[in-house]
CSV table of C-alpha atoms in Angstrom, one decimal:
chain,number,residue,atom,x,y,z
F,102,MET,CA,0.0,0.0,0.0
F,103,ALA,CA,2.8,2.4,0.9
F,104,GLU,CA,4.6,1.6,-2.4
F,105,LYS,CA,1.4,2.3,-4.3
F,106,LEU,CA,1.0,5.7,-2.5
F,107,HIS,CA,4.6,6.4,-3.2
F,108,ARG,CA,4.0,6.0,-7.0
F,109,LEU,CA,1.1,8.3,-7.0
F,110,PRO,CA,2.0,11.5,-9.1
F,111,PRO,CA,2.6,14.5,-6.9
F,112,VAL,CA,0.3,17.6,-7.0
F,113,GLY,CA,2.3,19.6,-9.5
F,114,MET,CA,2.9,23.4,-9.5
F,115,ARG,CA,0.6,23.8,-12.6
F,116,ILE,CA,-2.3,22.4,-10.6
F,117,ILE,CA,-1.6,24.8,-7.8
F,118,LYS,CA,-1.2,27.7,-10.1
F,119,SER,CA,-4.4,26.9,-11.9
F,120,SER,CA,-6.3,27.0,-8.6
F,121,VAL,CA,-4.6,30.3,-7.6
F,122,GLY,CA,-5.3,31.8,-11.0
F,123,VAL,CA,-9.0,31.0,-10.8
F,124,MET,CA,-9.3,32.4,-7.3
F,125,LEU,CA,-7.5,35.6,-8.4
F,126,GLY,CA,-10.1,35.8,-11.3
F,127,PHE,CA,-12.9,35.8,-8.7
F,128,VAL,CA,-11.1,38.5,-6.7
F,129,ALA,CA,-10.9,40.6,-9.8
F,130,TYR,CA,-14.7,40.1,-10.3
F,131,PHE,CA,-15.4,41.5,-6.8
F,132,LEU,CA,-13.0,44.3,-7.3
F,133,ARG,CA,-14.9,45.3,-10.4
F,134,GLY,CA,-18.1,45.6,-8.3
F,135,CYS,CA,-19.4,42.2,-9.5
F,136,GLN,CA,-19.5,43.4,-13.1
F,137,GLY,CA,-19.1,40.8,-15.9
F,138,ALA,CA,-19.1,37.0,-15.7
F,139,PRO,CA,-16.2,35.5,-13.7
F,140,PHE,CA,-17.0,32.2,-15.4
F,141,TYR,CA,-15.2,33.5,-18.6
F,142,THR,CA,-12.3,34.8,-16.6
F,143,ALA,CA,-11.8,31.4,-15.0
F,144,LEU,CA,-12.0,29.7,-18.4
F,145,SER,CA,-9.3,32.0,-19.8
F,146,VAL,CA,-7.1,31.3,-16.8
F,147,LEU,CA,-7.3,27.6,-17.2
F,148,TRP,CA,-7.0,27.6,-20.9
F,149,CYS,CA,-3.8,29.7,-20.9
F,150,MET,CA,-2.2,27.9,-18.0
F,151,ARG,CA,0.4,25.8,-19.8
F,152,PRO,CA,3.5,23.8,-18.6
F,153,TYR,CA,5.9,26.0,-20.6
F,154,ASP,CA,6.0,29.8,-20.6
F,155,VAL,CA,6.2,29.9,-24.4
F,156,ASP,CA,3.1,27.8,-24.8
F,157,SER,CA,1.2,30.0,-22.3
F,158,LYS,CA,2.3,33.1,-24.3
F,159,ASN,CA,1.2,31.6,-27.6
F,160,MET,CA,-2.2,30.5,-26.1
F,161,ALA,CA,-2.7,34.0,-24.7
F,162,ILE,CA,-2.1,35.6,-28.1
F,163,GLN,CA,-4.5,33.2,-29.7
F,164,ARG,CA,-7.1,33.8,-27.1
F,165,THR,CA,-6.8,37.5,-27.3
F,166,ILE,CA,-7.1,37.6,-31.1
F,167,GLY,CA,-10.0,35.3,-30.9
F,168,THR,CA,-11.8,37.3,-28.3
F,169,PHE,CA,-11.5,40.6,-30.2
F,170,LEU,CA,-12.6,39.0,-33.5
F,171,GLY,CA,-15.5,37.2,-31.9
F,172,GLY,CA,-16.5,40.3,-30.0
F,173,MET,CA,-16.3,42.5,-33.1
F,174,TYR,CA,-18.4,40.1,-35.3
F,175,GLY,CA,-20.8,39.6,-32.4
F,176,LEU,CA,-21.3,43.4,-32.1
F,177,VAL,CA,-22.0,43.6,-35.9
F,178,VAL,CA,-24.7,40.9,-35.6
F,179,ILE,CA,-26.2,42.7,-32.6
F,180,LEU,CA,-26.4,46.0,-34.6
F,181,ILE,CA,-28.0,44.1,-37.5
F,182,ASP,CA,-30.5,42.5,-35.2
F,183,LEU,CA,-31.5,45.7,-33.5
F,184,HIS,CA,-31.9,47.7,-36.7
F,185,SER,CA,-33.7,45.2,-38.9
F,186,PRO,CA,-36.7,42.9,-38.9
F,187,LEU,CA,-34.3,40.0,-38.1
F,188,ASN,CA,-35.2,40.1,-34.4
F,189,ASN,CA,-38.7,39.1,-35.2
F,190,HIS,CA,-37.7,35.8,-36.9
F,191,GLU,CA,-35.6,33.6,-34.6
F,192,PHE,CA,-35.0,31.0,-37.3
F,193,VAL,CA,-33.6,33.6,-39.7
F,194,ARG,CA,-31.5,35.0,-36.9
F,195,PHE,CA,-29.9,31.7,-36.2
F,196,MET,CA,-29.2,31.1,-39.9
F,197,VAL,CA,-27.4,34.5,-40.1
F,198,ILE,CA,-25.4,33.6,-37.0
F,199,GLY,CA,-24.4,30.3,-38.7
F,200,LEU,CA,-23.3,32.1,-41.9
F,201,CYS,CA,-21.2,34.5,-39.9
F,202,ILE,CA,-18.9,31.6,-38.9
F,203,ILE,CA,-17.5,31.7,-42.5
F,204,PRO,CA,-16.1,35.3,-42.3
F,205,ILE,CA,-14.9,34.8,-38.8
F,206,ILE,CA,-12.8,31.7,-39.6
F,207,TYR,CA,-11.7,33.3,-42.9
F,208,THR,CA,-10.5,36.4,-41.1
F,209,THR,CA,-8.2,34.2,-38.9
F,210,VAL,CA,-6.8,32.6,-42.1
F,211,LEU,CA,-6.1,36.1,-43.5
F,212,LEU,CA,-4.4,37.1,-40.3
F,213,LYS,CA,-2.4,33.8,-40.3
F,214,ARG,CA,-3.8,33.0,-36.9
F,215,ARG,CA,-5.8,29.9,-37.7
F,216,ASN,CA,-5.4,28.6,-34.2
F,217,ALA,CA,-7.5,31.5,-32.9
F,218,SER,CA,-10.5,30.5,-35.0
F,219,TYR,CA,-12.0,28.3,-32.3
F,220,PHE,CA,-11.8,31.0,-29.7
F,221,ALA,CA,-13.2,33.6,-32.1
F,222,CYS,CA,-16.2,31.3,-32.8
F,223,VAL,CA,-16.8,30.6,-29.1
F,224,VAL,CA,-16.8,34.2,-28.2
F,225,PHE,CA,-19.1,35.1,-31.1
F,226,LEU,CA,-21.6,32.3,-30.4
F,227,SER,CA,-21.7,33.1,-26.6
F,228,ILE,CA,-22.6,36.7,-27.6
F,229,THR,CA,-25.1,36.1,-30.4
F,230,VAL,CA,-26.8,32.9,-29.2
F,231,MET,CA,-26.9,33.3,-25.4
F,232,HIS,CA,-27.1,37.1,-24.9
F,233,ILE,CA,-28.3,38.8,-28.1
F,234,THR,CA,-31.8,39.2,-26.5
F,235,ASP,CA,-30.4,40.8,-23.3
F,236,PRO,CA,-31.7,44.3,-22.4
F,237,ASN,CA,-28.2,45.7,-23.0
F,238,PRO,CA,-26.2,43.3,-25.2
F,239,TYR,CA,-23.5,45.9,-25.7
F,240,LEU,CA,-22.6,45.8,-22.0
F,241,PHE,CA,-22.2,42.0,-22.3
F,242,VAL,CA,-19.8,42.3,-25.3
F,243,LEU,CA,-17.7,44.8,-23.3
F,244,ASN,CA,-17.7,42.6,-20.2
F,245,ARG,CA,-17.0,39.4,-22.2
F,246,VAL,CA,-13.9,41.0,-23.7
F,247,LEU,CA,-12.8,42.4,-20.4
F,248,ASP,CA,-13.4,39.1,-18.5
F,249,THR,CA,-11.3,37.2,-21.1
F,250,LEU,CA,-8.4,39.7,-21.1
F,251,ILE,CA,-8.3,39.8,-17.2
F,252,GLY,CA,-8.1,36.0,-17.2
F,253,ILE,CA,-5.3,36.0,-19.8
F,254,ALA,CA,-3.4,38.6,-17.8
F,255,ILE,CA,-3.8,36.6,-14.5
F,256,SER,CA,-2.7,33.4,-16.2
F,257,ILE,CA,0.5,34.9,-17.6
F,258,VAL,CA,1.4,36.5,-14.3
F,259,VAL,CA,0.7,33.4,-12.2
F,260,ASN,CA,2.3,31.1,-14.7
F,261,ARG,CA,5.6,33.1,-14.6
F,262,ALA,CA,5.5,33.8,-10.9
F,263,ARG,CA,8.3,32.1,-9.0
F,264,LEU,CA,10.1,32.5,-5.7
F,265,PRO,CA,13.4,34.4,-6.0
F,266,HIS,CA,16.2,32.1,-6.9
F,267,ARG,CA,19.6,32.0,-8.6
F,268,THR,CA,20.8,29.7,-11.4
F,269,ARG,CA,24.0,27.7,-11.8
F,270,ARG,CA,24.8,28.1,-15.5
F,271,ASP,CA,28.5,27.5,-14.7
F,272,VAL,CA,27.9,23.8,-14.1
F,273,LEU,CA,27.5,20.9,-16.5
F,274,PHE,CA,24.9,18.5,-15.1
F,275,LEU,CA,25.0,14.8,-16.2
F,276,SER,CA,22.4,12.3,-15.5
F,277,GLY,CA,22.2,8.5,-16.1
F,278,MET,CA,19.2,7.2,-17.9
F,279,ASN,CA,17.9,3.8,-16.7
F,280,ASN,CA,17.0,3.7,-13.0
F,281,THR,CA,17.9,7.4,-12.7
F,282,LEU,CA,16.2,9.8,-15.1
F,283,THR,CA,13.8,7.2,-16.6
F,284,GLU,CA,11.5,4.6,-15.0
F,285,TYR,CA,10.4,1.7,-17.2
F,286,ALA,CA,12.5,3.3,-20.0
F,287,THR,CA,10.4,6.5,-20.3
F,288,LEU,CA,10.3,9.9,-18.6
F,289,ASN,CA,7.2,10.7,-16.6
F,290,ASN,CA,5.3,13.9,-17.4
F,291,TYR,CA,6.6,15.7,-14.3
F,292,SER,CA,10.2,15.0,-15.2
F,293,ARG,CA,9.7,15.9,-18.8
F,294,VAL,CA,8.0,19.3,-18.1
F,295,GLU,CA,10.5,20.3,-15.4
F,296,LEU,CA,13.5,19.2,-17.4
F,297,ASN,CA,12.4,21.2,-20.5
F,298,ARG,CA,11.6,24.2,-18.4
F,299,MET,CA,15.2,24.3,-17.0
F,300,LEU,CA,16.7,23.6,-20.4
F,301,ASP,CA,14.7,26.5,-21.8
F,302,ASP,CA,16.1,28.6,-19.0
F,303,GLY,CA,19.7,27.8,-20.1
F,304,MET,CA,20.7,24.9,-17.9
F,305,ASN,CA,23.7,22.9,-19.2
F,306,PHE,CA,22.5,19.4,-19.0
F,307,THR,CA,22.9,16.1,-20.9
F,308,VAL,CA,22.7,12.3,-20.2
F,309,SER,CA,25.6,9.9,-19.7
F,310,THR,CA,24.7,6.2,-20.3
F,311,ILE,CA,25.8,2.8,-21.3
F,312,ARG,CA,23.0,2.8,-23.9
F,313,THR,CA,23.6,3.5,-27.6
F,314,PRO,CA,22.6,6.7,-29.3
F,315,ALA,CA,20.0,4.8,-31.3
F,316,SER,CA,18.2,3.6,-28.2
F,317,LEU,CA,18.3,7.1,-26.7
F,318,VAL,CA,16.7,9.0,-29.6
F,319,GLU,CA,13.2,7.7,-28.9
F,320,ASP,CA,13.3,8.0,-25.2
F,321,LEU,CA,14.6,11.6,-25.4
F,322,ARG,CA,12.1,12.7,-28.0
F,323,GLY,CA,10.5,15.9,-26.8
F,324,ILE,CA,13.4,16.7,-24.5
F,325,ARG,CA,15.0,20.0,-25.7
F,326,LEU,CA,18.6,18.9,-25.3
F,327,ARG,CA,21.1,21.3,-26.7
F,328,LEU,CA,24.2,19.5,-25.7
F,329,PRO,CA,25.5,16.2,-27.1
F,330,VAL,CA,25.0,13.0,-25.1
F,331,ILE,CA,27.6,10.6,-23.7
F,332,ALA,CA,26.7,7.2,-24.9
F,333,MET,CA,28.1,3.6,-25.2
F,334,ASP,CA,29.4,3.9,-21.7
F,335,GLY,CA,31.7,6.8,-22.5
F,336,ALA,CA,32.9,5.6,-25.9
F,337,VAL,CA,31.2,8.3,-27.9
F,338,LEU,CA,30.0,11.9,-27.7
F,339,TYR,CA,26.9,12.1,-29.9
F,340,ASP,CA,24.9,15.1,-31.1
F,341,ILE,CA,21.3,14.0,-31.3
F,342,ASN,CA,20.2,17.2,-33.1
F,343,GLU,CA,22.8,17.0,-35.8
F,344,ASN,CA,23.1,13.2,-35.9
F,345,ARG,CA,26.9,13.5,-35.6
F,346,TYR,CA,29.5,11.7,-33.5
F,347,LEU,CA,31.6,14.6,-32.1
F,348,ASN,CA,34.2,12.4,-30.4
F,349,THR,CA,35.0,8.7,-30.1
F,350,ALA,CA,37.4,6.6,-28.0
F,351,ALA,CA,38.1,3.7,-30.4
F,352,LEU,CA,40.3,0.6,-30.2
F,353,SER,CA,43.3,0.6,-32.5
F,354,ALA,CA,42.9,-1.3,-35.8
F,355,ASP,CA,45.5,-3.9,-34.6
F,356,ASP,CA,43.7,-4.5,-31.3
F,357,THR,CA,40.3,-4.7,-33.0
F,358,SER,CA,41.7,-7.4,-35.4
F,359,ALA,CA,43.5,-9.3,-32.7
F,360,LEU,CA,40.5,-9.4,-30.3
F,361,CYS,CA,38.1,-10.5,-33.1
F,362,THR,CA,40.5,-13.4,-34.0
F,363,LEU,CA,40.9,-14.4,-30.4
F,364,LEU,CA,37.1,-14.4,-29.7
F,365,GLU,CA,36.3,-16.2,-32.9
F,366,GLN,CA,38.8,-18.9,-32.0
F,367,GLN,CA,36.8,-19.5,-28.9
F,368,GLY,CA,33.6,-20.0,-31.0
F,369,MET,CA,32.2,-16.6,-30.2
F,370,ASP,CA,30.3,-14.4,-32.7
F,371,VAL,CA,31.5,-10.8,-32.3
F,372,PHE,CA,29.4,-7.7,-33.0
F,373,VAL,CA,32.0,-5.1,-34.1
F,374,ASN,CA,30.6,-1.6,-33.5
F,375,ALA,CA,32.4,1.1,-35.4
F,376,ILE,CA,31.8,4.7,-36.5
F,377,GLU,CA,32.4,5.4,-40.1
F,378,ASP,CA,31.6,8.8,-41.6
F,379,ASP,CA,29.1,9.5,-38.8
F,380,ARG,CA,27.4,6.2,-39.4
F,381,TRP,CA,27.2,3.4,-36.9
F,382,MET,CA,28.3,0.2,-38.5
F,383,ILE,CA,27.8,-3.2,-36.8
F,384,TYR,CA,29.7,-6.0,-38.4
F,385,TYR,CA,28.9,-9.7,-37.6
F,386,ASP,CA,29.6,-13.1,-39.0
F,387,MET,CA,27.1,-15.7,-37.7
F,388,LEU,CA,24.1,-15.5,-35.4
F,389,CYS,CA,24.9,-18.5,-33.2
F,390,ASN,CA,22.4,-18.3,-30.4
F,391,GLU,CA,18.9,-17.2,-29.5
F,392,ALA,CA,19.9,-13.9,-27.9
F,393,GLU,CA,22.0,-12.8,-30.9
F,394,ARG,CA,19.2,-13.6,-33.3
F,395,SER,CA,16.6,-11.7,-31.1
F,396,ILE,CA,18.9,-8.7,-30.8
F,397,TYR,CA,19.4,-8.6,-34.6
F,398,ALA,CA,15.7,-9.0,-35.3
F,399,LYS,CA,14.7,-6.2,-33.0
F,400,LEU,CA,17.4,-3.7,-33.9
F,401,ARG,CA,18.2,-4.3,-37.6
F,402,CYS,CA,15.4,-2.0,-38.8
F,403,SER,CA,16.6,1.0,-36.8
F,404,PRO,CA,17.6,4.0,-39.1
F,405,TYR,CA,20.5,4.7,-36.7
F,406,ARG,CA,22.1,1.2,-37.0
F,407,ASN,CA,23.7,-0.4,-40.1
F,408,TYR,CA,24.2,-4.2,-39.7
F,409,MET,CA,26.7,-5.7,-42.1
F,410,HIS,CA,26.8,-9.5,-42.5
F,411,ARG,CA,30.6,-9.7,-43.0
F,412,ARG,CA,33.9,-9.3,-41.2
F,413,PRO,CA,34.9,-5.7,-40.7
F,414,PRO,CA,37.2,-4.2,-43.4
F,415,GLU,CA,40.9,-4.1,-42.7
F,416,GLY,CA,41.9,-1.1,-40.6
F,417,THR,CA,38.5,-0.9,-38.8
F,418,ARG,CA,38.8,0.7,-35.4
F,419,ALA,CA,36.0,-0.6,-33.2
F,420,VAL,CA,34.3,1.7,-30.7
F,421,TYR,CA,33.5,-1.5,-28.8
F,422,LEU,CA,33.2,-5.2,-29.3
F,423,MET,CA,30.2,-7.1,-28.0
F,424,VAL,CA,29.6,-10.7,-27.3
F,425,ILE,CA,26.5,-12.3,-25.7
F,426,GLU,CA,26.6,-15.9,-24.7
F,427,HIS,CA,25.6,-18.3,-22.0
F,428,ARG,CA,27.2,-17.4,-18.6
F,429,ASP,CA,29.6,-20.3,-18.4
F,430,ARG,CA,31.0,-19.7,-21.8
F,431,VAL,CA,31.3,-16.0,-21.2
F,432,GLN,CA,33.2,-16.6,-17.9
F,433,ALA,CA,35.6,-18.9,-19.7
F,434,VAL,CA,36.3,-16.2,-22.3
F,435,TYR,CA,36.7,-13.5,-19.7
F,436,ASP,CA,39.2,-15.6,-17.8
F,437,LEU,CA,41.1,-16.1,-21.1
F,438,LEU,CA,41.1,-12.3,-21.7
F,439,GLU,CA,42.5,-11.8,-18.2
F,440,ARG,CA,45.2,-14.4,-18.6
F,441,THR,CA,46.3,-13.0,-22.0
F,442,GLY,CA,46.5,-9.4,-20.6
F,443,TRP,CA,43.6,-7.9,-22.5
F,444,THR,CA,41.7,-6.9,-19.3
F,445,ALA,CA,44.8,-4.7,-18.4
F,446,ARG,CA,45.2,-3.4,-21.9
F,447,CYS,CA,41.5,-2.6,-22.6
F,448,ARG,CA,38.4,-1.8,-20.5
F,449,VAL,CA,36.5,-5.1,-20.4
F,450,VAL,CA,33.0,-5.1,-19.0
F,451,SER,CA,31.0,-8.2,-18.3
F,452,TYR,CA,27.4,-8.3,-16.9
F,453,ASP,CA,24.3,-10.4,-16.9
F,454,SER,CA,21.6,-9.7,-19.5
F,455,ASP,CA,18.3,-8.4,-18.2
F,456,ASP,CA,16.4,-9.5,-21.3
F,457,TYR,CA,17.8,-12.9,-21.8
F,458,PRO,CA,18.1,-15.2,-18.8
F,459,ASP,CA,21.2,-17.3,-18.5
F,460,TYR,CA,23.0,-15.0,-20.9
F,461,ARG,CA,25.9,-12.6,-20.2
F,462,TYR,CA,27.6,-9.8,-22.1
F,463,ILE,CA,31.2,-9.0,-22.7
F,464,LYS,CA,32.0,-5.5,-24.0
F,465,ILE,CA,35.5,-4.4,-24.8
F,466,TYR,CA,36.4,-0.7,-25.0
F,467,HIS,CA,39.4,1.4,-25.4
F,468,PRO,CA,40.9,2.0,-21.9
F,469,GLN,CA,40.1,5.8,-22.1
F,470,ALA,CA,36.5,5.1,-23.1
F,471,THR,CA,34.9,6.1,-19.8
F,472,ARG,CA,32.0,8.3,-18.9
F,473,GLU,CA,34.3,10.4,-16.7
F,474,ASN,CA,36.8,11.1,-19.5
F,475,MET,CA,34.1,11.9,-22.0
F,476,ALA,CA,32.4,14.2,-19.5
F,477,ASP,CA,35.7,16.1,-19.0
F,478,CYS,CA,36.0,16.3,-22.8
F,479,LEU,CA,32.5,17.8,-23.1
F,480,ALA,CA,33.1,20.2,-20.2
F,481,ARG,CA,36.2,21.5,-21.9
F,482,ARG,CA,34.3,21.7,-25.2
F,483,ILE,CA,31.6,24.0,-23.8
F,484,GLY,CA,33.8,25.8,-21.3
F,485,MET,CA,32.2,24.5,-18.1
F,486,PRO,CA,34.4,24.7,-15.0
F,487,HIS,CA,32.3,22.3,-12.9
F,488,VAL,CA,30.7,18.9,-13.6
F,489,VAL,CA,28.0,17.3,-11.4
F,490,ARG,CA,27.0,13.7,-12.1
F,491,ILE,CA,23.6,12.3,-11.0
F,492,GLY,CA,23.1,8.5,-10.9
F,493,SER,CA,21.9,5.5,-9.0
F,494,VAL,CA,25.2,3.7,-8.2
F,495,PRO,CA,27.0,5.0,-5.0
F,496,GLY,CA,30.6,5.8,-5.6
F,497,GLN,CA,30.1,6.5,-9.3
F,498,CYS,CA,28.3,9.8,-9.1
F,499,ASP,CA,28.1,13.0,-7.1
F,500,VAL,CA,24.4,12.8,-6.4
F,501,VAL,CA,22.8,9.4,-5.7
F,502,VAL,CA,19.1,9.2,-6.4
F,503,PRO,CA,17.1,6.8,-4.2
F,504,HIS,CA,14.9,5.6,-7.0
F,505,ALA,CA,14.0,6.3,-10.6
F,506,GLY,CA,11.1,8.7,-11.4
F,507,ASN,CA,11.0,12.2,-10.1
F,508,ALA,CA,14.0,12.1,-7.7
F,509,ALA,CA,16.6,12.9,-10.3
F,510,VAL,CA,14.8,15.9,-11.7
F,511,LYS,CA,13.9,17.2,-8.2
F,512,ALA,CA,17.6,17.0,-7.1
F,513,LEU,CA,18.6,18.6,-10.4
F,514,ARG,CA,16.2,21.5,-9.8
F,515,ARG,CA,17.5,22.2,-6.3
F,516,LEU,CA,21.1,22.2,-7.5
F,517,TYR,CA,20.5,24.3,-10.7
F,518,GLU,CA,18.1,26.9,-9.2
F,519,PRO,CA,18.5,27.2,-5.4
F,520,TYR,CA,16.5,29.9,-3.6
F,521,LEU,CA,18.3,33.1,-2.8
F,522,TRP,CA,18.2,32.4,0.9
F,523,GLU,CA,19.7,28.9,0.5
F,524,LYS,CA,23.4,28.3,1.0
F,525,ASP,CA,25.5,26.6,-1.7
F,526,ILE,CA,24.4,22.9,-1.8
F,527,MET,CA,26.5,21.9,-4.8
F,528,PRO,CA,27.7,18.3,-4.1
F,529,ARG,CA,31.4,17.5,-3.5
F,530,HIS,CA,31.1,13.7,-4.4
F,531,GLY,CA,28.8,11.1,-2.9
F,532,ILE,CA,26.1,13.4,-1.6
F,533,ASP,CA,22.7,11.6,-1.5
F,534,ALA,CA,19.8,13.1,-3.5
F,535,LYS,CA,17.7,13.0,-0.3
F,536,MET,CA,20.2,15.3,1.4
F,537,VAL,CA,20.1,17.7,-1.6
F,538,SER,CA,16.3,17.8,-1.6
F,539,GLU,CA,16.1,18.4,2.2
F,540,THR,CA,18.8,21.0,2.4
């Protein structure tokens, strides 16, 4: 039960701000001597209250244009109704109102504000259908416009209102992906909105992960990253926006060839991952087991991967070599690599597969292909004097998050934009995210 409650989404700031905005709209109604209709003010507040400031601004512009257009056309119909026999024939009146939808929408097209057409029609219909028979319809038109504009103004002010804080734009923030930034391989809505808000504000942030760029692209879709990502466990620095590999730490051609020969002599099929002309090439010979065939079937259609059923050309420098086999066979190969000195000469990583029971990976990298080295490279590239790493493994990061989900983004927010009255809480290695969030 406690775990289920823990997984409930928190009451976000947008919910709170929406409530505050509606209450301020009602306050404005009383300050105006109870003139107008607070219902329309509340609707405008809720409609313009968006997760991002730019979306709120765009919605406010659309709503404002729509309100003025709808009010203008509504006023024209009122004048026609009052000074013609139209008001004696309700059916004819409604037909005229229906025909007026054409010039209203067409006007938004001419103004290149097609998104405002809905608001213009709503305001027009609320005037002509609901209030054209009022004793003083002109007053309703005026109040309808004022109510909407007041709601828009309140929404913009409340949406942008924040407690005074400072920002740390002199820090490069790095976050892991699985079990840190993402839960079940995806970002939740809270993390997505907050992360984009801080990125729009100028935060220097990217991800550092064992995953490949191809697997990151989909999960990071909609995240407005400006900086390149550190992928393949530190072997590459990849620009998602430009689809370019900015830096690689690759094995030498001689080491690539020698390792492929050694592994093949042990009956292992090797996936040779190399970067050639900003293309990710994966060379392989045979698909010897179920795990290899499954990986190939799932990934071969990716536009970011190029599987080549042949040995790598002479001179190929592998970013990393990958083997997946049954645990006992992998352990025997790892022991051989250790005896022959390859584990001292290269960075050899071995771990169990989460997707294929009883299978284990071996990945072989250049010794300098580490996340720390690539992070330092990125920091130098963009001129950042400080780097803060957020992750889930103690001892391998500066901020340890207790669980995936919102914890990483909450810790990131407290580090990037502390309140003015808070002391510096920038971590100095090994600080737990819980400490950061409670400071």
